[in-house]
Short mmCIF file of C-alpha atoms in Angstrom, two decimals:
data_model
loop_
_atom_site.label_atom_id
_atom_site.label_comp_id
_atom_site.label_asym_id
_atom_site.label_seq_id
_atom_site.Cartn_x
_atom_site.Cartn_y
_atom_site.Cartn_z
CA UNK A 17 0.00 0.00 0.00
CA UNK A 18 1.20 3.70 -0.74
CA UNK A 19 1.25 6.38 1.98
CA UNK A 20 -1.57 8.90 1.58
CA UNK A 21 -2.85 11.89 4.13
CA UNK A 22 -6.25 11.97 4.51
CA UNK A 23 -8.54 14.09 6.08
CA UNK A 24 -11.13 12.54 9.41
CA UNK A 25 -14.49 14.04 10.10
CA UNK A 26 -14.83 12.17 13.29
CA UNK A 27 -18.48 13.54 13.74
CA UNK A 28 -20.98 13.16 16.67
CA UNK A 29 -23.91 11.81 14.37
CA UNK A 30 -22.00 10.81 10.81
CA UNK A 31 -18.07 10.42 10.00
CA UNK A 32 -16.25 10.64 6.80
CA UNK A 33 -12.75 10.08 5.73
CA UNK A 34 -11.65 11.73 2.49
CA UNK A 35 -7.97 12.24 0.25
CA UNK A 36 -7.11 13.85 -2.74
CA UNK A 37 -6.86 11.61 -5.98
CA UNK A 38 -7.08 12.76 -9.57
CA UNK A 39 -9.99 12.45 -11.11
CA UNK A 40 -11.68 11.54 -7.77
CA UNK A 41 -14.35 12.52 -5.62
CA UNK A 42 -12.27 13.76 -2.59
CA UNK A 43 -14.61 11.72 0.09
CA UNK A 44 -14.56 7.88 0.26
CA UNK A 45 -17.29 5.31 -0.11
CA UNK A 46 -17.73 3.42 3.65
CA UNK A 47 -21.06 1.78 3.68
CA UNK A 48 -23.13 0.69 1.23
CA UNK A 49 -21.53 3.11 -1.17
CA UNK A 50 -22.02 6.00 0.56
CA UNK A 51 -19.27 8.42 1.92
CA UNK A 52 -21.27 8.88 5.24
CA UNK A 53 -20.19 6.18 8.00
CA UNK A 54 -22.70 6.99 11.09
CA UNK A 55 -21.06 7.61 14.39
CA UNK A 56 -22.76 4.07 16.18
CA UNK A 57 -21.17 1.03 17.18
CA UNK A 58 -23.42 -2.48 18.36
CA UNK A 59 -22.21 -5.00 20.34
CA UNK A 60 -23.74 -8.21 19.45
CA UNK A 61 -24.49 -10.37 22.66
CA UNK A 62 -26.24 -13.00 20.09
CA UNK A 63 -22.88 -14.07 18.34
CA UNK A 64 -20.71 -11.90 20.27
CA UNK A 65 -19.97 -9.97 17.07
CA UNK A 66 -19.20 -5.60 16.80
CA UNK A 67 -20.77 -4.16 13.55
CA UNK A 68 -20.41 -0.47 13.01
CA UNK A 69 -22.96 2.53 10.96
CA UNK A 70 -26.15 1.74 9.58
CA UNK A 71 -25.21 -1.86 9.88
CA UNK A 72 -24.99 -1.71 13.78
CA UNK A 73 -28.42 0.56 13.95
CA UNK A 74 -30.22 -1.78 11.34
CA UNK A 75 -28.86 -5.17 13.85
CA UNK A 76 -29.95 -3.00 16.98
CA UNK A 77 -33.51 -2.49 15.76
CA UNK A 78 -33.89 -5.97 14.59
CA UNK A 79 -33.92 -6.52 17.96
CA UNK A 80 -30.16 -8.72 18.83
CA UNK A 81 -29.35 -8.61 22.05
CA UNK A 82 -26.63 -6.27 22.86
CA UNK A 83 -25.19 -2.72 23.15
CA UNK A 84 -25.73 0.06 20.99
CA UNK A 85 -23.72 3.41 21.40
CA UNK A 86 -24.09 6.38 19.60
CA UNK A 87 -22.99 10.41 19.87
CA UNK A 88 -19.15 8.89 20.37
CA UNK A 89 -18.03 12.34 19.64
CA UNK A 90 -19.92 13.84 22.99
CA UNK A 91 -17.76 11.70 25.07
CA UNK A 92 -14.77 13.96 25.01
CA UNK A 93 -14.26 16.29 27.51
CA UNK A 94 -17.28 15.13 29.30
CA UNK A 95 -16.54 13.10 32.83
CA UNK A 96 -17.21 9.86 31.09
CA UNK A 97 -13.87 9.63 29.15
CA UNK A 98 -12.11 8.35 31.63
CA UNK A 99 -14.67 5.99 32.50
CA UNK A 100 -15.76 2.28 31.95
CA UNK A 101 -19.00 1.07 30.67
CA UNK A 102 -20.44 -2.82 30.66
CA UNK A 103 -20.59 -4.52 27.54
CA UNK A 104 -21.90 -8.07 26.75
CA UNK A 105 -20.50 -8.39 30.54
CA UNK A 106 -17.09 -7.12 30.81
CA UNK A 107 -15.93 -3.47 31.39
CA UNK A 108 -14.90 -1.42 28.13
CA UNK A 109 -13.12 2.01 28.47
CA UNK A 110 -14.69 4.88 26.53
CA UNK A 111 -11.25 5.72 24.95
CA UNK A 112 -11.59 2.24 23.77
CA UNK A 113 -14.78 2.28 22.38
CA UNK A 114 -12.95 5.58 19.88
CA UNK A 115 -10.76 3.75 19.53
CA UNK A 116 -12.51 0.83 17.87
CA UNK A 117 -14.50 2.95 16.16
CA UNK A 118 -11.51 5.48 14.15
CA UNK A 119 -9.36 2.23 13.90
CA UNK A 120 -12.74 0.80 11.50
CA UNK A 121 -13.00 4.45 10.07
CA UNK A 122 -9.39 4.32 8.89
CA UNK A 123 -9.85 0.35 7.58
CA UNK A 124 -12.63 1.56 5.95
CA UNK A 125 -10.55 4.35 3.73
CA UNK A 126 -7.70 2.31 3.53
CA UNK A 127 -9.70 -0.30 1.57
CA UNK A 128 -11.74 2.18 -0.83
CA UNK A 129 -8.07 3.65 -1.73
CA UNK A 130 -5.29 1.12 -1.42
CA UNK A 131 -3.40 3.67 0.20
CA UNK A 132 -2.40 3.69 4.04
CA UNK A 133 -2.74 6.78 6.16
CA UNK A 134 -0.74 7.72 8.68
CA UNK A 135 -0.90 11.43 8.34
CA UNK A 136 -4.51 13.16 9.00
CA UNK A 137 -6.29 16.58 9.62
CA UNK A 138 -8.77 15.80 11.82
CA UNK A 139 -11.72 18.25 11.93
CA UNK A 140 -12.72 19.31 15.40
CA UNK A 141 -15.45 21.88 16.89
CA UNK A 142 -14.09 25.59 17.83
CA UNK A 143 -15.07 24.56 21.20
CA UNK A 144 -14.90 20.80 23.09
CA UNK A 145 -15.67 22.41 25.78
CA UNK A 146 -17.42 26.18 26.70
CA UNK A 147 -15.75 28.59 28.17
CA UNK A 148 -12.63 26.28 30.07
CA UNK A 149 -9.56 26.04 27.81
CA UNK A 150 -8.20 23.41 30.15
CA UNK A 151 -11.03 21.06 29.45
CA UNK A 152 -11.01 21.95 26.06
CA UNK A 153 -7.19 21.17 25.57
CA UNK A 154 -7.60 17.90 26.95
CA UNK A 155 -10.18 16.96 24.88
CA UNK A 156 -8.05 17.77 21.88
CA UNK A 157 -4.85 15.93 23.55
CA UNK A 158 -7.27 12.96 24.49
CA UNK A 159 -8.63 12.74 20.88
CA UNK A 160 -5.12 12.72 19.38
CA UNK A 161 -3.99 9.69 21.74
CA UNK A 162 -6.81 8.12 20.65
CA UNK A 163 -6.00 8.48 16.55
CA UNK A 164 -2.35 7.69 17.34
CA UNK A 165 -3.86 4.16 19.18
CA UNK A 166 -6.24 3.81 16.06
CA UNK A 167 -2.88 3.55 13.52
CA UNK A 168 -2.65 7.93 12.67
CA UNK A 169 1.25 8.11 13.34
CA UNK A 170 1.24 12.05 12.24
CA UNK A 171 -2.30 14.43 13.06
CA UNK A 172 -2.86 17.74 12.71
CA UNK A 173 -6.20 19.31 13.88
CA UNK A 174 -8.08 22.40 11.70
CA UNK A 175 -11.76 24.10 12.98
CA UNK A 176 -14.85 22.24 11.27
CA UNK A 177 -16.21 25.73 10.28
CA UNK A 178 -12.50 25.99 8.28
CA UNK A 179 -12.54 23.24 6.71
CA UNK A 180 -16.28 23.81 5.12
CA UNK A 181 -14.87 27.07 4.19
CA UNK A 182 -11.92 24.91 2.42
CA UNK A 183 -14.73 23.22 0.29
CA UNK A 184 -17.04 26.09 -0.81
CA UNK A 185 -14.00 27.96 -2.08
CA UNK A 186 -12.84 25.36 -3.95
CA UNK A 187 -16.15 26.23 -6.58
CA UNK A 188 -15.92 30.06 -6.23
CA UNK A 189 -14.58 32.31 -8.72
CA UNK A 190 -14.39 35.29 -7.17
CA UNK A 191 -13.12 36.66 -3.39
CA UNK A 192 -15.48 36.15 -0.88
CA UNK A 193 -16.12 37.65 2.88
CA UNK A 194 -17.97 34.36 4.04
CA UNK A 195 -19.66 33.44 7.64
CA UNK A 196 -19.57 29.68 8.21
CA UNK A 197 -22.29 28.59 9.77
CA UNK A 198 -22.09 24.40 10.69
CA UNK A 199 -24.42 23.20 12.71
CA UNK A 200 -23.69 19.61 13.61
CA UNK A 201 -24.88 16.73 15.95
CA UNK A 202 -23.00 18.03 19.15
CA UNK A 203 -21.76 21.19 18.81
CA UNK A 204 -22.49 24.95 16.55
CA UNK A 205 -19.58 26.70 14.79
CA UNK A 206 -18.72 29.66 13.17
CA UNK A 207 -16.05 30.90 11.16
CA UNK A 208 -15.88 34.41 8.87
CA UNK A 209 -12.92 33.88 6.26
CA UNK A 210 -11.71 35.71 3.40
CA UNK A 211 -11.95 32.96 0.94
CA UNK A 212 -10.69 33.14 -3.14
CA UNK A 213 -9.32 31.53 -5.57
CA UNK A 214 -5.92 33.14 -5.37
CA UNK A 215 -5.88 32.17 -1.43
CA UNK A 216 -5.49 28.51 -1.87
CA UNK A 217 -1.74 28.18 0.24
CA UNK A 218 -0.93 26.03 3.14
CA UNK A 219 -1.22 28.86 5.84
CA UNK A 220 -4.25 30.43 5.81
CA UNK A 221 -4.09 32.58 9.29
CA UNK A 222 -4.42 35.85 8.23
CA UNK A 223 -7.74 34.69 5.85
CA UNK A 224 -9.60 33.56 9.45
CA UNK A 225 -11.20 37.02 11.11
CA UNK A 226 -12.85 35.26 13.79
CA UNK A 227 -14.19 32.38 15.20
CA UNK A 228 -17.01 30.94 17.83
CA UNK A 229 -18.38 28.09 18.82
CA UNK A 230 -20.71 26.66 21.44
CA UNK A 231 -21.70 23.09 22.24
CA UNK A 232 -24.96 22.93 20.81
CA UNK A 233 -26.59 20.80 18.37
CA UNK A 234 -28.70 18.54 16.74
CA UNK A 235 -28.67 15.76 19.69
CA UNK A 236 -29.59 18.75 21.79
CA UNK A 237 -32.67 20.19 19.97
CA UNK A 238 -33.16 15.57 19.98
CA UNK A 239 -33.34 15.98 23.47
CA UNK A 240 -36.01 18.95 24.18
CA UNK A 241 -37.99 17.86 21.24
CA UNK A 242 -38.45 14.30 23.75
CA UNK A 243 -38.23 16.17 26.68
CA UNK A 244 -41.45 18.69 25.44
CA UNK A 245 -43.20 16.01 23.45
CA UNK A 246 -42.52 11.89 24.25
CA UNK A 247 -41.46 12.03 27.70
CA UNK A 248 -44.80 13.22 29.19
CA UNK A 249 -46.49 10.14 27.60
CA UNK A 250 -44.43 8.25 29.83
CA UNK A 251 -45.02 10.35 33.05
CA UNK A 252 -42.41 13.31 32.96
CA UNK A 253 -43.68 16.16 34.94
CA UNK A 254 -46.81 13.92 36.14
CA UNK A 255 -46.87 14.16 40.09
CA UNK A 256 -46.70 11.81 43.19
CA UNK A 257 -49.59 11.15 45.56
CA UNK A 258 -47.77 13.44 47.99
CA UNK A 259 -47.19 16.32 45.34
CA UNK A 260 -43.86 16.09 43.83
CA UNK A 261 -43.49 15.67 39.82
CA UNK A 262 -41.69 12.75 39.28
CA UNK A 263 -38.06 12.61 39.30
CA UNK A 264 -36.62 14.36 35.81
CA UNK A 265 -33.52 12.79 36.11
CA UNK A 266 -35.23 9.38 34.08
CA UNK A 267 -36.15 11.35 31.59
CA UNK A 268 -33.46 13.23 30.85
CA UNK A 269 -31.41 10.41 30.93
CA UNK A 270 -33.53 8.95 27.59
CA UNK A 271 -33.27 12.03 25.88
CA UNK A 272 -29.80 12.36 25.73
CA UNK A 273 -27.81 9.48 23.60
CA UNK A 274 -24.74 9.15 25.33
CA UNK A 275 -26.71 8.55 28.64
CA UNK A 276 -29.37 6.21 27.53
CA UNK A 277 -28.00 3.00 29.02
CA UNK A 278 -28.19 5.08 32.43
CA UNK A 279 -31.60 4.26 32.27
CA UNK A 280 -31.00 0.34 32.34
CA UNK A 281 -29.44 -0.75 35.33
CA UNK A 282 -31.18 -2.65 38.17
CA UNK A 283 -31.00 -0.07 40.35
CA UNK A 284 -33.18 2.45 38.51
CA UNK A 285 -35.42 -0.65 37.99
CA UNK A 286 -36.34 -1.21 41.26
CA UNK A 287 -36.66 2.69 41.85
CA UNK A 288 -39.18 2.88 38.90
CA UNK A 289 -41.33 0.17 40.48
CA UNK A 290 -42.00 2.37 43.67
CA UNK A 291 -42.55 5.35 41.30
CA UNK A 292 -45.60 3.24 39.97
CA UNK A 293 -46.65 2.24 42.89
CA UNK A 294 -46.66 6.22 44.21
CA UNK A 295 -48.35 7.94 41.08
CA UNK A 296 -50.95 9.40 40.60
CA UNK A 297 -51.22 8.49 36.64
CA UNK A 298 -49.53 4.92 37.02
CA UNK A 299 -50.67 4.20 33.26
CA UNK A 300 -47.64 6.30 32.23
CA UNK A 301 -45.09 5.17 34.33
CA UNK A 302 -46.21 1.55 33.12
CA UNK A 303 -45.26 2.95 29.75
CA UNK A 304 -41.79 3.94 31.18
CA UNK A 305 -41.52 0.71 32.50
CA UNK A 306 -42.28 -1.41 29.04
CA UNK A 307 -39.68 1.23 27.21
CA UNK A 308 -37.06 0.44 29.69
CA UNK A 309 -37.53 -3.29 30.05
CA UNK A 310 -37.46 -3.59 26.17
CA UNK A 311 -34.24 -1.02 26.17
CA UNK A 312 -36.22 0.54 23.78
CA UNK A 313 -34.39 4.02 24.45
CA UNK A 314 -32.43 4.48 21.79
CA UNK A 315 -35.41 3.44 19.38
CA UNK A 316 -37.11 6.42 20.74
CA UNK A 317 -33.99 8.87 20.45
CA UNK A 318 -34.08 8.25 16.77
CA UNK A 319 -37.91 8.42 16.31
CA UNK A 320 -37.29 11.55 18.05
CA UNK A 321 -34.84 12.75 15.44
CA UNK A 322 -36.99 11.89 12.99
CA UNK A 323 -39.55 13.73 14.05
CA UNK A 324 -37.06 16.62 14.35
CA UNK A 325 -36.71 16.09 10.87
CA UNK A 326 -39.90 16.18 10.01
CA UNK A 327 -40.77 19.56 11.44
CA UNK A 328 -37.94 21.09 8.96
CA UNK A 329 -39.94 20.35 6.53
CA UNK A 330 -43.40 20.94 7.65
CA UNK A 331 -45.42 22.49 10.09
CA UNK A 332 -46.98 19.18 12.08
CA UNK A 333 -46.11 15.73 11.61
CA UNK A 334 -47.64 12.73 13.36
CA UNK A 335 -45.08 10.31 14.55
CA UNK A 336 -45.60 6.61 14.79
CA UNK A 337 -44.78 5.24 18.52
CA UNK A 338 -45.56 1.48 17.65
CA UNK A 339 -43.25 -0.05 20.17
CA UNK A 340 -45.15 1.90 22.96
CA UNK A 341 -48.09 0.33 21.22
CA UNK A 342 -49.40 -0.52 18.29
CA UNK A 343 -51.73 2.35 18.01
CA UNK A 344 -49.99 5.17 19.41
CA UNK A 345 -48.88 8.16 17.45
CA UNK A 346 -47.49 11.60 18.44
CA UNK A 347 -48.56 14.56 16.40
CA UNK A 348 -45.54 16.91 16.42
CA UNK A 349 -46.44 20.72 16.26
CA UNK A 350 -43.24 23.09 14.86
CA UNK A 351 -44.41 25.52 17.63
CA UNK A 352 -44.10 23.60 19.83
CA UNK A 353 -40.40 22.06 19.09
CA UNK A 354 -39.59 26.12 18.78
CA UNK A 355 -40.84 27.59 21.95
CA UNK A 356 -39.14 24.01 23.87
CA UNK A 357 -35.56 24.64 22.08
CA UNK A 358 -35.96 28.49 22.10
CA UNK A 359 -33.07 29.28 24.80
CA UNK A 360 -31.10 26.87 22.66
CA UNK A 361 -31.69 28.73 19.91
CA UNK A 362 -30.66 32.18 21.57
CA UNK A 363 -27.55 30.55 22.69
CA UNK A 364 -26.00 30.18 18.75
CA UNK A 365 -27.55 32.96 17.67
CA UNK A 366 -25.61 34.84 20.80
CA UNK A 367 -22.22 33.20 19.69
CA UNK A 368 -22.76 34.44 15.87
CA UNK A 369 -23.73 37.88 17.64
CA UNK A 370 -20.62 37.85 19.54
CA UNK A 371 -18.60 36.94 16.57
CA UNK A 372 -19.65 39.80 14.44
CA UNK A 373 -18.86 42.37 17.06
CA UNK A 374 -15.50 41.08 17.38
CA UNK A 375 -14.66 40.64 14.04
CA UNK A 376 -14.91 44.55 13.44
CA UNK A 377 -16.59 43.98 10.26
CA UNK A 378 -19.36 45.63 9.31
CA UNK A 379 -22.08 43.40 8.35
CA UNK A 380 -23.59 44.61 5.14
CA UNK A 381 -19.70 43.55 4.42
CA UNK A 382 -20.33 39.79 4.51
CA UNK A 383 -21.12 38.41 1.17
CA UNK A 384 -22.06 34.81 1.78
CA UNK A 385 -23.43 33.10 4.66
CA UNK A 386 -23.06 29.46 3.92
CA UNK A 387 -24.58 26.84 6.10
CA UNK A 388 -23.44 23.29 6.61
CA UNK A 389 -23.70 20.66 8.67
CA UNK A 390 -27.02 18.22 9.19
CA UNK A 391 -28.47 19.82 12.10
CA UNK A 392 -28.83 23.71 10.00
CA UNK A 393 -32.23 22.82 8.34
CA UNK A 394 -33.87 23.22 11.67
CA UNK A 395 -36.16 26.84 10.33
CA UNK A 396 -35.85 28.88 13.43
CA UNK A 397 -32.01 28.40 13.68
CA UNK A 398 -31.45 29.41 10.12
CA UNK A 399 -33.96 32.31 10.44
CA UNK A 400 -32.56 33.39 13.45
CA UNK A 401 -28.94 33.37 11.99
CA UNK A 402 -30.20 35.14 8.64
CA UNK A 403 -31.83 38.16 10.15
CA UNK A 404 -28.10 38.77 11.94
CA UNK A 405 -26.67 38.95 7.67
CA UNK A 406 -29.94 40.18 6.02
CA UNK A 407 -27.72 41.84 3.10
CA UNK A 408 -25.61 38.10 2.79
CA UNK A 409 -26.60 35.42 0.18
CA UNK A 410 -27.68 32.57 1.57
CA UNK A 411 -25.98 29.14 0.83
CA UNK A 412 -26.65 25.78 1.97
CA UNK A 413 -23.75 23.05 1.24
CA UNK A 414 -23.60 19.47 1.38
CA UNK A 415 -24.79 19.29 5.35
CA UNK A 416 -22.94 16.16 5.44
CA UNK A 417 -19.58 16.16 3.37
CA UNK A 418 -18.49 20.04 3.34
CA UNK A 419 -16.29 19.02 6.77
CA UNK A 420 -14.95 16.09 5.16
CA UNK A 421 -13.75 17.55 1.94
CA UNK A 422 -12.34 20.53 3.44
CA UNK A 423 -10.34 18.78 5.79
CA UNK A 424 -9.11 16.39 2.71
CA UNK A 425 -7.89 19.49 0.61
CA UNK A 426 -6.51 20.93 4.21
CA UNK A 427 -4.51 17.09 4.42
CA UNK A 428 -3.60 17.72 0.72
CA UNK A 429 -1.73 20.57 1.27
CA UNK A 430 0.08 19.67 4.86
CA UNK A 431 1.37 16.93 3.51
CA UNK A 432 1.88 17.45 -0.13
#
């Protein structure tokens, strides 16, 4: 095999791995044909097997026996790095659980090209962590040991709002005062560049006015979506016969991916049957119960982003809930998904705010806003973020592959 750099969108919801080749699309096929590798692993406790992407959600909800874990990326510089979880009954680090999963990512590349890679630009959020550098550092540190166990011997790290910038100007003609605007699965970043076709070198500091980033995103507006719509079905916010609203901490728990399996263990099992016992609408909190004995958790997270979805696209949507019960459906309302991720909302349209002001640039100077990542379809985000650049053109790239082919021309020219 020859050496090749490469470029590794290590995402929290979809990955890609891309390289230049002549004559070639820059992003690699990883599953099924398809240059998008989702960010899920399943651990098989029917044949002890690990399958990876839509292979590992497609085993999950066939309904093996097993682990599924998804939103890899939200691990770092959370608490739970460090930590252990239980698989098929023995302890698994998180860093191992990367680990498994770039170490596939890599195979994955290596096979569509016949190249090797040892030397990568790995894409990563303007912010791990908000507003502690520390934390943030170590996340960065933690994610590089993690490549270098996976088989990256050389990695270099660029901003995820860069790198999109990297692929737009690689189709524009003409220079370009652009605001970045990728909204992924964990986190929302920003970047304003000078971009042109005459600015194509290796160093591109002086192009890069500003930058912001906070750590919001899709699995977040997930969560309040669930939180504001599904979880009440199964008792959140119902009370106690001596007043109190049942604990949130269940709840929340299923709403957020990386903490699902919290919401397994015996101990919350035996809590949950003294919840039933104690409540005033029991009929829900038998609901909770069937979800949680089934482990149908994750099933729900993704009917929940489906329904998120949905409501880009229209104004209502009714959601089937089959594994509740047969019959059950939840009609969505976009109003109501708005007004439950509203603060959420405020919070990237603050960062873009803040950007602007620092950047010194007068708006009605920004040409282009161009939006990326899978999460910026959501209307009120994008509206919100417009109305800051009402004299900018509007462009939407590929929400899943700018990163990746940015970072590939960004490994292209490192390495070259």
């Amino acid at each position: 095999m020859t050496l090749a750099a490469c470029g590794v969108d290590f995402g929290t919801s979809n990955s890609t791995i891309g390289c230049r080749r002549p004559g070639q699309p820059l992003l690699l096929p990883l599953e099924d044909g398809r240059p998008t590798l989702p960010s899920v692993v399943f651990f098989n406790a029917d044949d002890n097997t690990v399958s990876f992407g839509r292979a590992a959600l497609a085993d999950y909800l066939e309904g093996h026996e097993g682990r599924l874990m998804r939103s890899l990326k939200s691990l770092l510089g959370s608490g739970l790095m460090d930590g252990y979880t239980e698989v098929n009954g023995r302890a698994l680090r998180f860093r191992e659980l990367l680990e498994q999963f770039l170490r596939e990512l890599k195979r994955r590349g290596e096979h569509a090209t016949g190249s090797r890679f040892e030397h990568a630009v790995f894409g990563r959020p303007v912010h791990f962590v908000d507003d502690d550098e520390a934390a943030d550092r170590l996340a960065e540190d933690t994610l590089r040991e993690i490549g270098h166990a996976a088989g990256f011997r050389d990695i270099h790290f660029q901003y995820e709002p860069i790198a999109a910038a990297f692929a737009y100007e690689a189709g524009i003609t003409r220079e370009e005062l652009v605001l970045v605007a990728d909204i992924g699965g964990g986190t929302s970043d920003f970047s304003l560049v000078r971009l042109g076709p005459g600015r194509s070198g290796p160093d591109r500091r002086e192009d890069i006015l500003a930058t912001a980033g906070v750590h919001v995103g899709g699995t977040d507006f997930d969560k309040y979506l669930s939180l504001s719509s599904a979880m009440p079905m199964l008792g959140y916010r119902s009370v106690m016969a001596n007043g109190n609203e049942v604990p949130s901490s269940y709840y929340f728990n299923l709403a957020t991916w990386h903490t699902i399996n919290l919401a397994y263990t015996r101990k919350v099992w035996t809590e949950l049957q003294d919840v039933r016992r104690d409540a005033r609408e029991p009929d829900k909190i038998e609901r909770l119960l069937r979800l949680v004995s089934q482990r149908d958790g994750h099933w729900l997270a993704m009917k929940m982003e489906e329904g998120k979805i949905a409501l880009s696209q229209a104004d209502e949507s009714l959601l089937p809930l089959e594994r509740l019960s047969p019959d059950t459906a939840l009609r969505l309302q976009r109003p109501v998904f708005e007004q439950a991720v509203g603060e959420l909302v405020d919070s990237v349209a603050g960062a873009v705010a803040a950007l602007l002001q620092r950047s010194g640039i007068a708006r009605d100077k920004v040409d282009t806003l161009y939006f990326t990542g899978g999460s910026s379809g959501v209307p009120l985000l994008r509206a919100r973020i417009r109305a800051l650049l009402p004299a900018a053109r509007a462009v939407e790239g590929d929400l899943f592959g700018s990163i990746g082919a940015g970072l590939a021309l960004d490994a292209g020219r490192r390495f070259s």
